[in-house]
GROMACS .gro file of C-alpha atoms in nm:
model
  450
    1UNK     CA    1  -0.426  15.073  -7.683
    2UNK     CA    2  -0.507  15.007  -7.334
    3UNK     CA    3  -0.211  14.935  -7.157
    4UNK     CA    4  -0.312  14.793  -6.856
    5UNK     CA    5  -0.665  14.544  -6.813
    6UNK     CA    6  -0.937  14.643  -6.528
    7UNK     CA    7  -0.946  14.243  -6.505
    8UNK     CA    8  -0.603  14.148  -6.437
    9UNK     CA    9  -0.587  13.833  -6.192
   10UNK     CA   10  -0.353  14.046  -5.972
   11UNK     CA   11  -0.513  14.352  -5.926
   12UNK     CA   12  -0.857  14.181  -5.864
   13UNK     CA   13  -0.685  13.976  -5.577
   14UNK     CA   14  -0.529  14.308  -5.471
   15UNK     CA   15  -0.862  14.486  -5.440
   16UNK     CA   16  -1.014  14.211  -5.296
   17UNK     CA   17  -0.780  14.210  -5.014
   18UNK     CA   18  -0.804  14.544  -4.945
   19UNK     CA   19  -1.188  14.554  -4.935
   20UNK     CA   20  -1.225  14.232  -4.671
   21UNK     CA   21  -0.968  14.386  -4.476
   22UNK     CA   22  -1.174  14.712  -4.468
   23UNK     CA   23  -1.455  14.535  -4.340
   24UNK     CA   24  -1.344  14.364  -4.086
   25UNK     CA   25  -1.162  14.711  -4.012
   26UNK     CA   26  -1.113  14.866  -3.646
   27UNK     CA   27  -1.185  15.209  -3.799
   28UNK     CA   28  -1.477  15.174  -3.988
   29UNK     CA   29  -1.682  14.994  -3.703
   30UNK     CA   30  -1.557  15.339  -3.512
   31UNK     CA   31  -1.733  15.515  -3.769
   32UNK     CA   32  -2.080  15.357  -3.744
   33UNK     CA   33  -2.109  15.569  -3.379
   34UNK     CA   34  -2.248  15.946  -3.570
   35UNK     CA   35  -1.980  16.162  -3.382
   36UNK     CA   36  -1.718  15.961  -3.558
   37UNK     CA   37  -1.854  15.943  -3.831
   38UNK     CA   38  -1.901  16.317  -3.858
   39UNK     CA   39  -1.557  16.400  -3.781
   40UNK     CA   40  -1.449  16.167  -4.083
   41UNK     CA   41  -1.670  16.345  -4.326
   42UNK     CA   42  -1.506  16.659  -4.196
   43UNK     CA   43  -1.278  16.904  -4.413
   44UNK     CA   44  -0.940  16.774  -4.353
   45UNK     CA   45  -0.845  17.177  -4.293
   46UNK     CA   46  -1.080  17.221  -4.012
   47UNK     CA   47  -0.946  16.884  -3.817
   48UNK     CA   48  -0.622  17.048  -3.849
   49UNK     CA   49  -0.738  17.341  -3.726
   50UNK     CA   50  -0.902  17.207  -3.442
   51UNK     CA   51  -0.549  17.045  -3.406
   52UNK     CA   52  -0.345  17.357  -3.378
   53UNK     CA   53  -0.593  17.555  -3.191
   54UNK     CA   54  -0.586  17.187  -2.890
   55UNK     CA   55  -0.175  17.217  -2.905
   56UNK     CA   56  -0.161  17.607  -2.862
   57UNK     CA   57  -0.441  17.548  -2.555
   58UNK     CA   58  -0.176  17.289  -2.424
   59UNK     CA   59   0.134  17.493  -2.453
   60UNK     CA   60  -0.046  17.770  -2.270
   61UNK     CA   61  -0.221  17.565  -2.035
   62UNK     CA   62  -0.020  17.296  -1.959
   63UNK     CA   63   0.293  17.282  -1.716
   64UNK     CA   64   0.588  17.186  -1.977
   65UNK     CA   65   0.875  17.279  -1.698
   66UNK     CA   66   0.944  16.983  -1.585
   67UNK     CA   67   1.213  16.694  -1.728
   68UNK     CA   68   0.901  16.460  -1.731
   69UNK     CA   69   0.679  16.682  -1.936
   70UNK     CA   70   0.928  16.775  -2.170
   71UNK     CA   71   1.057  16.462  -2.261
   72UNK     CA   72   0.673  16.394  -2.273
   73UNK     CA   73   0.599  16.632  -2.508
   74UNK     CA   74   0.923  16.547  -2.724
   75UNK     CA   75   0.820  16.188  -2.721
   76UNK     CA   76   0.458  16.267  -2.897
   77UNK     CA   77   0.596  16.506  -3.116
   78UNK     CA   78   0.872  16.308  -3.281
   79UNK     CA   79   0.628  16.036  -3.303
   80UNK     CA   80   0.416  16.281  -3.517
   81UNK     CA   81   0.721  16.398  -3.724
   82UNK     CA   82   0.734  16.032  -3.816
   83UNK     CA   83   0.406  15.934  -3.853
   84UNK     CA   84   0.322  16.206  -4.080
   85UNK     CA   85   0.663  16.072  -4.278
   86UNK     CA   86   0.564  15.714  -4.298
   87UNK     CA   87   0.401  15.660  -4.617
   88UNK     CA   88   0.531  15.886  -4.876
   89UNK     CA   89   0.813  15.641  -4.996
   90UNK     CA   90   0.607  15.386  -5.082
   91UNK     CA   91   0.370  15.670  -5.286
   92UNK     CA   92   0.651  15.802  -5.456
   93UNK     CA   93   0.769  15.451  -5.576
   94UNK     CA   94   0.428  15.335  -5.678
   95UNK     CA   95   0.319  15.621  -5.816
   96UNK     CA   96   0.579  15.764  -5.957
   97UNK     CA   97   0.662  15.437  -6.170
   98UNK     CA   98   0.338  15.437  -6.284
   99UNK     CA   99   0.343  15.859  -6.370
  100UNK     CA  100   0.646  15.787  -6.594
  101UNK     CA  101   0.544  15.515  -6.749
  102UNK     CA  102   0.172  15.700  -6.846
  103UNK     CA  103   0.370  16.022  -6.948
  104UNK     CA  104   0.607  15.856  -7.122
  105UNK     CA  105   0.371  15.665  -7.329
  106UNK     CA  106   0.208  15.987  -7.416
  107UNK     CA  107   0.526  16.167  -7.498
  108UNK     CA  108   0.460  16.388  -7.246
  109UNK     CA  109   0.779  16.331  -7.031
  110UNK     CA  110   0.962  16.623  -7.154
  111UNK     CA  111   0.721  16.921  -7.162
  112UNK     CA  112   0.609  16.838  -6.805
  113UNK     CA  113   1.010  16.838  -6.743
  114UNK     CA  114   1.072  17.174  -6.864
  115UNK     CA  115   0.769  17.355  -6.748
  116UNK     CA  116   0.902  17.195  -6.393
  117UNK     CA  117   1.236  17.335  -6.414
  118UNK     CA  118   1.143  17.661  -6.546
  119UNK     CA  119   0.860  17.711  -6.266
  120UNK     CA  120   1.168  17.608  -5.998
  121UNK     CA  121   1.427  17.825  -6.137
  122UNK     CA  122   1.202  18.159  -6.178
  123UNK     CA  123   0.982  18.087  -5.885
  124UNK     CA  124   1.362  18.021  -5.634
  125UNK     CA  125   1.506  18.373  -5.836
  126UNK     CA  126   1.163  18.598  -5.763
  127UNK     CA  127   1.162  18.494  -5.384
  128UNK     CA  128   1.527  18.549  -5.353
  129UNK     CA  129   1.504  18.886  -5.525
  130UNK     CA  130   1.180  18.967  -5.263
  131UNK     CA  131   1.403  18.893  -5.017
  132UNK     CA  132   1.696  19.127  -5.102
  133UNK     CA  133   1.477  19.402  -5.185
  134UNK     CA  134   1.210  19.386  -4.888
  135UNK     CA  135   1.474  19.380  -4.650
  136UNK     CA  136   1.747  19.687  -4.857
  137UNK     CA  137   1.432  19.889  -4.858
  138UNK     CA  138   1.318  19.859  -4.490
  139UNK     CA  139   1.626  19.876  -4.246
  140UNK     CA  140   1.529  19.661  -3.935
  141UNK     CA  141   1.670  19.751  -3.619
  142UNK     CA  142   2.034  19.614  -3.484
  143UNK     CA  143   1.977  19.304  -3.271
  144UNK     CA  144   2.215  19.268  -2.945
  145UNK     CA  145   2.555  19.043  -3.005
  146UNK     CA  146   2.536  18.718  -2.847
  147UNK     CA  147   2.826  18.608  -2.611
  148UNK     CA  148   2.760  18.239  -2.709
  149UNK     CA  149   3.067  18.026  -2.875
  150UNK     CA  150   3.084  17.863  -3.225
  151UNK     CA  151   2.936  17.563  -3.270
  152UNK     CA  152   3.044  17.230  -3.553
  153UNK     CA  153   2.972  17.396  -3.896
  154UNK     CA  154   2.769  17.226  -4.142
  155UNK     CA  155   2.835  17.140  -4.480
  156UNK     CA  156   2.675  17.004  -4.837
  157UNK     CA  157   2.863  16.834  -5.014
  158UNK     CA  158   2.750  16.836  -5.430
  159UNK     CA  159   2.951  16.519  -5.443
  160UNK     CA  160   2.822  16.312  -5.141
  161UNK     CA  161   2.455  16.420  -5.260
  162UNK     CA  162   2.563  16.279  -5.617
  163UNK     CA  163   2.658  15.939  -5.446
  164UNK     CA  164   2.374  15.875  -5.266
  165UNK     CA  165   2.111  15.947  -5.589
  166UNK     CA  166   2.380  15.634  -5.712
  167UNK     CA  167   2.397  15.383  -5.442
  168UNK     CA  168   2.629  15.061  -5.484
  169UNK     CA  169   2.253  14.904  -5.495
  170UNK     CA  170   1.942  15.027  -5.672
  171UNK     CA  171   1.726  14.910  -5.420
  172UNK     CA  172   1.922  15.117  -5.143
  173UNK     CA  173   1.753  15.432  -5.263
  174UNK     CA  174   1.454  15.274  -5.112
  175UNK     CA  175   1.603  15.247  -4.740
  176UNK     CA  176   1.649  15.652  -4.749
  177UNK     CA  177   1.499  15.814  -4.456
  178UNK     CA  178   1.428  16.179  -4.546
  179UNK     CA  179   1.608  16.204  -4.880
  180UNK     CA  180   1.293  16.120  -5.150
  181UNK     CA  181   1.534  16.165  -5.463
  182UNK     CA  182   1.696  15.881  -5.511
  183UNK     CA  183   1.380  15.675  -5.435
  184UNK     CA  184   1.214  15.901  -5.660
  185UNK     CA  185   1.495  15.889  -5.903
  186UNK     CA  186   1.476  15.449  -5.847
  187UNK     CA  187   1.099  15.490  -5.974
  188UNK     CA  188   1.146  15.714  -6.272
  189UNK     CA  189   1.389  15.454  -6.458
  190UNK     CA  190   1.168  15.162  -6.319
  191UNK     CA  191   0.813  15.357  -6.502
  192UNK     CA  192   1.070  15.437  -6.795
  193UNK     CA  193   1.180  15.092  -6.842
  194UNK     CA  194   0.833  14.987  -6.846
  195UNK     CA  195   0.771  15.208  -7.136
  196UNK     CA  196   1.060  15.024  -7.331
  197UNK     CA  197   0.834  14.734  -7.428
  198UNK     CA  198   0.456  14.779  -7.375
  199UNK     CA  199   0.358  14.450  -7.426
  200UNK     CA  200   0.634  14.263  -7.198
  201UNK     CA  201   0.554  14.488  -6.918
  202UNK     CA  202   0.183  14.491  -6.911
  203UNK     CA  203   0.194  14.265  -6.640
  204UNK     CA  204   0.428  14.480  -6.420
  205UNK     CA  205   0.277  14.817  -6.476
  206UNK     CA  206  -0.087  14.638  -6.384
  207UNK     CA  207   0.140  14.548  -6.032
  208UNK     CA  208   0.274  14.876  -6.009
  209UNK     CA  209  -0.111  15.023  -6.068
  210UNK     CA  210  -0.252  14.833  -5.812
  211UNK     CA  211   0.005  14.890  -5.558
  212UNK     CA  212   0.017  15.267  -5.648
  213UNK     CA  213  -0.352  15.309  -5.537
  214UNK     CA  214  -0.322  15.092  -5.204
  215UNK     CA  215  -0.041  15.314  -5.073
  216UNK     CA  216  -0.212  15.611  -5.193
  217UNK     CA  217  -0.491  15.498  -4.979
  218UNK     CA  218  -0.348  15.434  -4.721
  219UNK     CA  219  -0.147  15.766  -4.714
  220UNK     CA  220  -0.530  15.935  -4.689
  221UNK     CA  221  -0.580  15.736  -4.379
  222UNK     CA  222  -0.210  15.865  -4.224
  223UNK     CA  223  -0.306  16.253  -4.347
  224UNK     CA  224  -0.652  16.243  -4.208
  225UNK     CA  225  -0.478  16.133  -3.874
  226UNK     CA  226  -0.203  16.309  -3.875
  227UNK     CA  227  -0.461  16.573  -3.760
  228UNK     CA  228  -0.464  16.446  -3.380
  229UNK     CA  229  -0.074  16.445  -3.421
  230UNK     CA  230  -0.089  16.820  -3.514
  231UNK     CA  231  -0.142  16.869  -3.104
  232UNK     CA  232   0.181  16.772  -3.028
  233UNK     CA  233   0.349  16.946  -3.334
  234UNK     CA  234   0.173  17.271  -3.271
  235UNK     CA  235   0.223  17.267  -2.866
  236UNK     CA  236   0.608  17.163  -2.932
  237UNK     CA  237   0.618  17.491  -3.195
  238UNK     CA  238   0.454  17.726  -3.005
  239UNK     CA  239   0.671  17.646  -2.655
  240UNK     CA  240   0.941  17.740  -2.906
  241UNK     CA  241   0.822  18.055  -3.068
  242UNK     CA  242   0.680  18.187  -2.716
  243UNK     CA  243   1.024  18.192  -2.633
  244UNK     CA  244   1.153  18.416  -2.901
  245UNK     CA  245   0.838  18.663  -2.931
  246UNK     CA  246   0.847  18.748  -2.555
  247UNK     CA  247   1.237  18.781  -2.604
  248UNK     CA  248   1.192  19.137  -2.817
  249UNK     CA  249   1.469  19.152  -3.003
  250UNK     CA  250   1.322  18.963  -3.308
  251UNK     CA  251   1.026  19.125  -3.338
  252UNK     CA  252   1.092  19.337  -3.651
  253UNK     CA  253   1.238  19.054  -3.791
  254UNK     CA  254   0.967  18.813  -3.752
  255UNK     CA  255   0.696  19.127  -3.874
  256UNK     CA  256   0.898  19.168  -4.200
  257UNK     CA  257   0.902  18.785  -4.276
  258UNK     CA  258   0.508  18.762  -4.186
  259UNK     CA  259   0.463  19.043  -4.458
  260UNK     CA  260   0.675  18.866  -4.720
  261UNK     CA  261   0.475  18.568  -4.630
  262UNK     CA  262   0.175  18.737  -4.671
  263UNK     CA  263   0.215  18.918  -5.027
  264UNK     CA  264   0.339  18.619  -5.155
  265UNK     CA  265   0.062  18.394  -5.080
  266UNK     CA  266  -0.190  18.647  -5.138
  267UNK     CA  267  -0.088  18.838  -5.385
  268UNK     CA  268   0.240  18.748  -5.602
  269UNK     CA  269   0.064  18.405  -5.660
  270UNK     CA  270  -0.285  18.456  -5.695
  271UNK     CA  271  -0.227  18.728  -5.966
  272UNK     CA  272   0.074  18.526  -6.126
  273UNK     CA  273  -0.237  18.263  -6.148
  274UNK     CA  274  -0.483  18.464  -6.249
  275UNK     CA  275  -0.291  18.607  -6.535
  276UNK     CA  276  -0.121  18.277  -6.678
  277UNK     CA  277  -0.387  18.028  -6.610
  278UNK     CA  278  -0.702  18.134  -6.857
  279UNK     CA  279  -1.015  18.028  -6.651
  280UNK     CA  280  -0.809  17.953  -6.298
  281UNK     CA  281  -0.943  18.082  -5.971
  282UNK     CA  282  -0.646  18.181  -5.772
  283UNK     CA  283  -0.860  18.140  -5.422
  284UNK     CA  284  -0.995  17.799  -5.455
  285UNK     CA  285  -0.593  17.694  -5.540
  286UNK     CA  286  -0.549  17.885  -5.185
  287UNK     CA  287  -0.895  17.746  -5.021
  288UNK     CA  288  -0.703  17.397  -5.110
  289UNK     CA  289  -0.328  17.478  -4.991
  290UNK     CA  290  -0.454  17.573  -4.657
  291UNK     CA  291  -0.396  17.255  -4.508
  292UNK     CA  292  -0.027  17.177  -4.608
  293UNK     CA  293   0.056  17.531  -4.575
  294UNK     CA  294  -0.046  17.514  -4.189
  295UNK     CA  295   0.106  17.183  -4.151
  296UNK     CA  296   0.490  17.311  -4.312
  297UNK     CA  297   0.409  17.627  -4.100
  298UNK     CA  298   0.392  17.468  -3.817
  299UNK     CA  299   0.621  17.120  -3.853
  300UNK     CA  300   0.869  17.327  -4.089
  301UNK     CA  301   0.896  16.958  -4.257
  302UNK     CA  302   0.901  16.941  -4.664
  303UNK     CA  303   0.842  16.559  -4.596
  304UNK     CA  304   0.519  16.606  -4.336
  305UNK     CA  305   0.429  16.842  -4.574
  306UNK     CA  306   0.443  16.625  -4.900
  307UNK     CA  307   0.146  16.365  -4.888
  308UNK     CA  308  -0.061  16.638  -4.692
  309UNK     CA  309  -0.016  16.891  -5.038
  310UNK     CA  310  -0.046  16.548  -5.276
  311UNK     CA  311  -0.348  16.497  -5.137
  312UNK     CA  312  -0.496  16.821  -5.152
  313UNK     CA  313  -0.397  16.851  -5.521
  314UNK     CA  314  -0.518  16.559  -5.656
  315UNK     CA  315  -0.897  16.532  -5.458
  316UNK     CA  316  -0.932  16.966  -5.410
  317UNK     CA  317  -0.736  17.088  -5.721
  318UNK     CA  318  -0.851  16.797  -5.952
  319UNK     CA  319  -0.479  16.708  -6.094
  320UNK     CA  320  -0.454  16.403  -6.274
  321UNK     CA  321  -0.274  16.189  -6.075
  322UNK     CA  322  -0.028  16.071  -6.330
  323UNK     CA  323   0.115  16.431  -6.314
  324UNK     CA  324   0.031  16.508  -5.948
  325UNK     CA  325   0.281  16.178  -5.832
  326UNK     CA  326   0.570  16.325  -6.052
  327UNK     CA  327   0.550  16.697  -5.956
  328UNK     CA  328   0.456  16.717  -5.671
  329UNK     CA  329   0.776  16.522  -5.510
  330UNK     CA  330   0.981  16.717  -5.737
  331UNK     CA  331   0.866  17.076  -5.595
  332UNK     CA  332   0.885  16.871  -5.256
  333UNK     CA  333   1.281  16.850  -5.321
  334UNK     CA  334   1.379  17.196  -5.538
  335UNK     CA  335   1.122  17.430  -5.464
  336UNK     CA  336   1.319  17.560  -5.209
  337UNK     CA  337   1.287  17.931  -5.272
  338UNK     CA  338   1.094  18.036  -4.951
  339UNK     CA  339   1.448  17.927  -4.790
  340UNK     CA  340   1.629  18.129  -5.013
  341UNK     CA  341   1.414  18.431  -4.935
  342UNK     CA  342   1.453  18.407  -4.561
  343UNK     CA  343   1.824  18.310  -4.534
  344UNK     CA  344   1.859  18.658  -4.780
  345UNK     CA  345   1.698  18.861  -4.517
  346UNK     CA  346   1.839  18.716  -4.209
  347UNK     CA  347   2.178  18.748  -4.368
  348UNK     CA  348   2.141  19.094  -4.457
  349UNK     CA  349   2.041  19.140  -4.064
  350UNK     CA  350   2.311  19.008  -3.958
  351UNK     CA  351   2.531  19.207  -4.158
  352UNK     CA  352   2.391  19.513  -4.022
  353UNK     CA  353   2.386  19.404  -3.636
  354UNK     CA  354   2.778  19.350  -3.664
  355UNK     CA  355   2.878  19.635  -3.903
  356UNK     CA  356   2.725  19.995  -3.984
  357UNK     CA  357   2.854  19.981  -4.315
  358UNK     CA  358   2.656  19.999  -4.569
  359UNK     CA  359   2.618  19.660  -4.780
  360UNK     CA  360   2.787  19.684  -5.131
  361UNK     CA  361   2.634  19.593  -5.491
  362UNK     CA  362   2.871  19.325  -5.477
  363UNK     CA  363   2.791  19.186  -5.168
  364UNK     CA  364   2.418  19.265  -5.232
  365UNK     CA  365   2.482  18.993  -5.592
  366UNK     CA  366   2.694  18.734  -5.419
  367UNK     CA  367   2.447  18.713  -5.105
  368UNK     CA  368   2.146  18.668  -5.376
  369UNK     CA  369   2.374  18.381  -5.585
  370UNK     CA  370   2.486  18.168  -5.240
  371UNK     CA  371   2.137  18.157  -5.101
  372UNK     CA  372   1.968  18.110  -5.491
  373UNK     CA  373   2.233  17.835  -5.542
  374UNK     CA  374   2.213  17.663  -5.214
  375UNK     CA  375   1.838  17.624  -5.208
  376UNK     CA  376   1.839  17.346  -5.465
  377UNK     CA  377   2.085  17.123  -5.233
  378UNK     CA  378   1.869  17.082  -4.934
  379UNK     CA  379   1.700  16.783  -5.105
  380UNK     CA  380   1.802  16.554  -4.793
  381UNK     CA  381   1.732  16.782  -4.554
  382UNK     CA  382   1.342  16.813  -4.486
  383UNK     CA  383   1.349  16.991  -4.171
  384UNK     CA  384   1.625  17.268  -4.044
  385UNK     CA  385   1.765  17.368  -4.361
  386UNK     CA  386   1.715  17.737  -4.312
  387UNK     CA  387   1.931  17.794  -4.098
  388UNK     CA  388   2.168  17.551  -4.186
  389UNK     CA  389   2.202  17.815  -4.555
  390UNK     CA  390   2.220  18.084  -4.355
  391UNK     CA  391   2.485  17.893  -4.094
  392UNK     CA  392   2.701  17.838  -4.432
  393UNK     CA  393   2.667  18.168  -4.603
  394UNK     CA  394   2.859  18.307  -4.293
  395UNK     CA  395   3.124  18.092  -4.280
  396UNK     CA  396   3.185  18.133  -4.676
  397UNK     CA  397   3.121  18.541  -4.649
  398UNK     CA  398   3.409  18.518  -4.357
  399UNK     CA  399   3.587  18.865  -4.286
  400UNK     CA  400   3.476  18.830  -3.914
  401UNK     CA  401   3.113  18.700  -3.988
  402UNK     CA  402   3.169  18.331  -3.964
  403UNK     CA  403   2.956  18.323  -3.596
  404UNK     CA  404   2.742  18.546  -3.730
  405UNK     CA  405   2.491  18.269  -3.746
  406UNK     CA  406   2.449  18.278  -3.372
  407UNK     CA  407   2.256  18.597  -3.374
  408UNK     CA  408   1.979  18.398  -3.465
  409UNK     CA  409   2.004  18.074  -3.341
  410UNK     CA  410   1.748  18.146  -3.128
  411UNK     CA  411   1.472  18.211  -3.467
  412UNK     CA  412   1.600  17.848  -3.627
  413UNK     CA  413   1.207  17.723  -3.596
  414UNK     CA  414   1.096  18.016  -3.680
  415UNK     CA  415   1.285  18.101  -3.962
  416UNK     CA  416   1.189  17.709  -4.065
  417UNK     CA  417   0.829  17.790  -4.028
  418UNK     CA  418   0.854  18.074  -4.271
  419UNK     CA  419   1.046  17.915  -4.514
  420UNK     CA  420   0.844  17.589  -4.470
  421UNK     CA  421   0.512  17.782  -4.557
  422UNK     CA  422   0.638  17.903  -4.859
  423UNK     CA  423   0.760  17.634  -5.012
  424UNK     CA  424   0.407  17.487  -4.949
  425UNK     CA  425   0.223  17.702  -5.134
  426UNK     CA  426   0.544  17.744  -5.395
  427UNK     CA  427   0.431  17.376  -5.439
  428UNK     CA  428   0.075  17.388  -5.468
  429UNK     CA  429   0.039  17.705  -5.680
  430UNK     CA  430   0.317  17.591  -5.861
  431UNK     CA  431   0.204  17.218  -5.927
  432UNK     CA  432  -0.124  17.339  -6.071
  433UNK     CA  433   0.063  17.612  -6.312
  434UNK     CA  434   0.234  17.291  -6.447
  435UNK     CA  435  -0.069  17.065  -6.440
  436UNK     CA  436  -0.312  17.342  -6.607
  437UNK     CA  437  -0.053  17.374  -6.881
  438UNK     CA  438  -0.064  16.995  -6.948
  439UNK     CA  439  -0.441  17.050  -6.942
  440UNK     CA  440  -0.424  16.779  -6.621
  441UNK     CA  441  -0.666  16.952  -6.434
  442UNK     CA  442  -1.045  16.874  -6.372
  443UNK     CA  443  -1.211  17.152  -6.214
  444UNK     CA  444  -1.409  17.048  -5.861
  445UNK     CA  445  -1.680  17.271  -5.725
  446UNK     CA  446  -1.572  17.470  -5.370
  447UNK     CA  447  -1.821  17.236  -5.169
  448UNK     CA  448  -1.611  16.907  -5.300
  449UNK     CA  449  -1.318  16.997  -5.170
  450UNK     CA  450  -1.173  16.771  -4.897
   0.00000   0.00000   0.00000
């Protein structure tokens, strides 16, 4: 039975807003002029490109020593950082609603559950176990002792994160700022209630249809302009990491975590891919996941990140987008094992720049446990997580080590970036493994991608 009618008063009023609105739009009378118009029908990866390659040109071009300039420059990019954050609540509300009340129908809630969890937990365990063995294996060079002082110590709290998934009101989980679970979790029992009684919600899931496709569309319109904003995220970055390259002491470092980066994005995954998805080409899921793997790279922010990778997956990868709004915010929230992987070798590094001894078994399992364990808590914590882990695992390791985290203060955005990329494609490769399984995937030719 159909659920949901084509003809519904409310969606057809919906649409019809949507379309005068467009006409009479700012943007598309830009587009008649055939510059802008080409740079619309442009891949969304090469405007990003062009993007990074303007804010890199700035950073090396511009004068950013000034108070002025600086506060200049931190002005445009925080405005970025929140423009590219803007519309992904009201996505995951929409669409998520809708998602669970579609899979539910279909009785499909539950395998799409446990292929999620089982892609998390393995995917989290193989990165941390990369970590520990890449960085056991290859020694990396002691790196001087700061003189700096201890600064407040973070914390997670499994209790406070419980709370706020259960507000005192429901419709507080929408007013969350970077934490997407409880509005995620808000949506889930809204698409699930729906499911309760087909016929006495037909009129709410047609609502919740409707809406779900204008904030999808207008979360295009924020991606393909977060590309301009890309300028001031890539110029803030690179001021950053020029820093710590022309410092020398991380150089090993940041070559070891460039080579985990590497084999996992072009290797580990594509043949993981290749073998357990019959018919899957492993480099058109990585053609697609250039885009939000260049924009975590480079903002370090799961959130940024999110409708960039949604996206990509639905109009490159062909997911159906009942499945895409469910797992992709999920792998947005857990799949946190690029973290894991980093905070396991910088920890290890650290280890060795204050001690010569060598690093027990035991320490070698507890070190792989904390960081495996603490990647799945960093749900409300989009940007900076990394080295908040690794800032923790000190202080819990003790004997000594508790300002151990001050080594490598100075990597904290670069040790984001790392971990940020990872996760991206974690997210992308894994979100089609799930998808493919649920046969959810329509396969576009190369030239349709966006």
């Amino acid at each position: 039975m159909q659920v949901y009618s084509k003809n519904f008063a409310m969606e057809r009023v919906l649409r019809k807003a949507v379309n005068e609105a467009m006409k009479f739009s700012f943007f598309n009378r830009l587009i008649k002029y055939p510059l802008l118009r080409y740079s619309f029908d442009m891949k969304i990866w090469i405007k990003y490109l062009i993007g990074i390659v303007l804010g890199i040109l700035a950073a090396i071009l511009l004068p950013f020593d000034g108070d002025f300039s600086k506060n200049l420059l931190n002005f445009f990019y925080e405005f970025a950082i929140r423009f590219g954050r803007y519309t992904i609540l009201p996505v995951i509300v929409f669409g998520v609603s809708t998602a669970v009340f579609k899979l539910r129908v279909s009785k499909k809630v539950l395998p799409v559950g446990v292929l999620l969890v089982v892609v998390l937990l393995v995917t989290t365990a193989a990165l941390t176990l990369l970590g520990l063995i890449s960085t056991l294996i290859i020694q990396l060079p002691r790196i001087p002792i700061p003189t700096g002082t201890e600064s407040d110590i973070p914390g997670i709290s499994l209790s406070q994160l419980l709370f706020r998934l259960l507000p005192f009101s429901s419709f507080d989980s929408l007013l969350e700022d970077a934490f997407l679970l409880p509005a995620f979790l808000f949506a889930s029992l809204a698409g699930a209630g729906c499911a309760t009684d087909i016929n006495d919600s037909k009129h709410a899931v047609n609502v919740l249809e409707s809406f779900s496709k204008v904030a999808y569309n207008v979360m295009s319109f924020f991606v393909d302009t977060l590309s301009i904003g890309m300028m001031a995220i890539t110029c803030y970055w690179f001021i950053d990491a020029r820093a710590v390259l022309l410092e020398g002491s991380f150089t090993p470092l940041i070559i070891m975590l460039t080579a985990n980066l590497v084999l996992v994005l072009f290797v580990i995954y594509p043949v993981a891919i290749h073998f357990l998805c019959r018919g899957a080409h492993p480099f058109k899921i990585l053609y697609a996941s250039v885009c939000p793997i260049t924009t975590a790279f480079f903002s370090g922010d799961t959130n940024v990140t999110l409708p960039v990778a949604l996206k990509h997956g639905r109009e490159s990868l062909g997911i159906n987008r009942y499945v895409s709004d469910v797992i992709y915010p999920v792998f947005s929230v857990f799949a946190r094992g690029g973290t894991a992987l980093v905070t396991t070798i910088c920890f290890v590094v650290i280890l060795r720049s204050y001690s010569s001894l060598s690093i027990s078994f035991t320490d070698v399992m507890w070190i792989a446990s904390v960081a495996f364990g603490l990647s799945f808590l960093l749900g409300e914590i989009p940007m900076g997580g990394t080295f908040m882990v690794l800032t923790i695992m000190c202080v819990m390791y003790g004997r000594g080590f508790e300002a151990g985290y001050l080594l490598l203060k100075p990597m904290a955005t670069l040790m984001g970036a790392f971990s940020a990329a990872i996760d991206a494609g974690t997210m992308m490769f894994g979100s089609y493994f799930v998808a493919q399984k649920m046969k959810a995937v329509e396969n576009y030719e190369l030239k349709n991608f966006i």
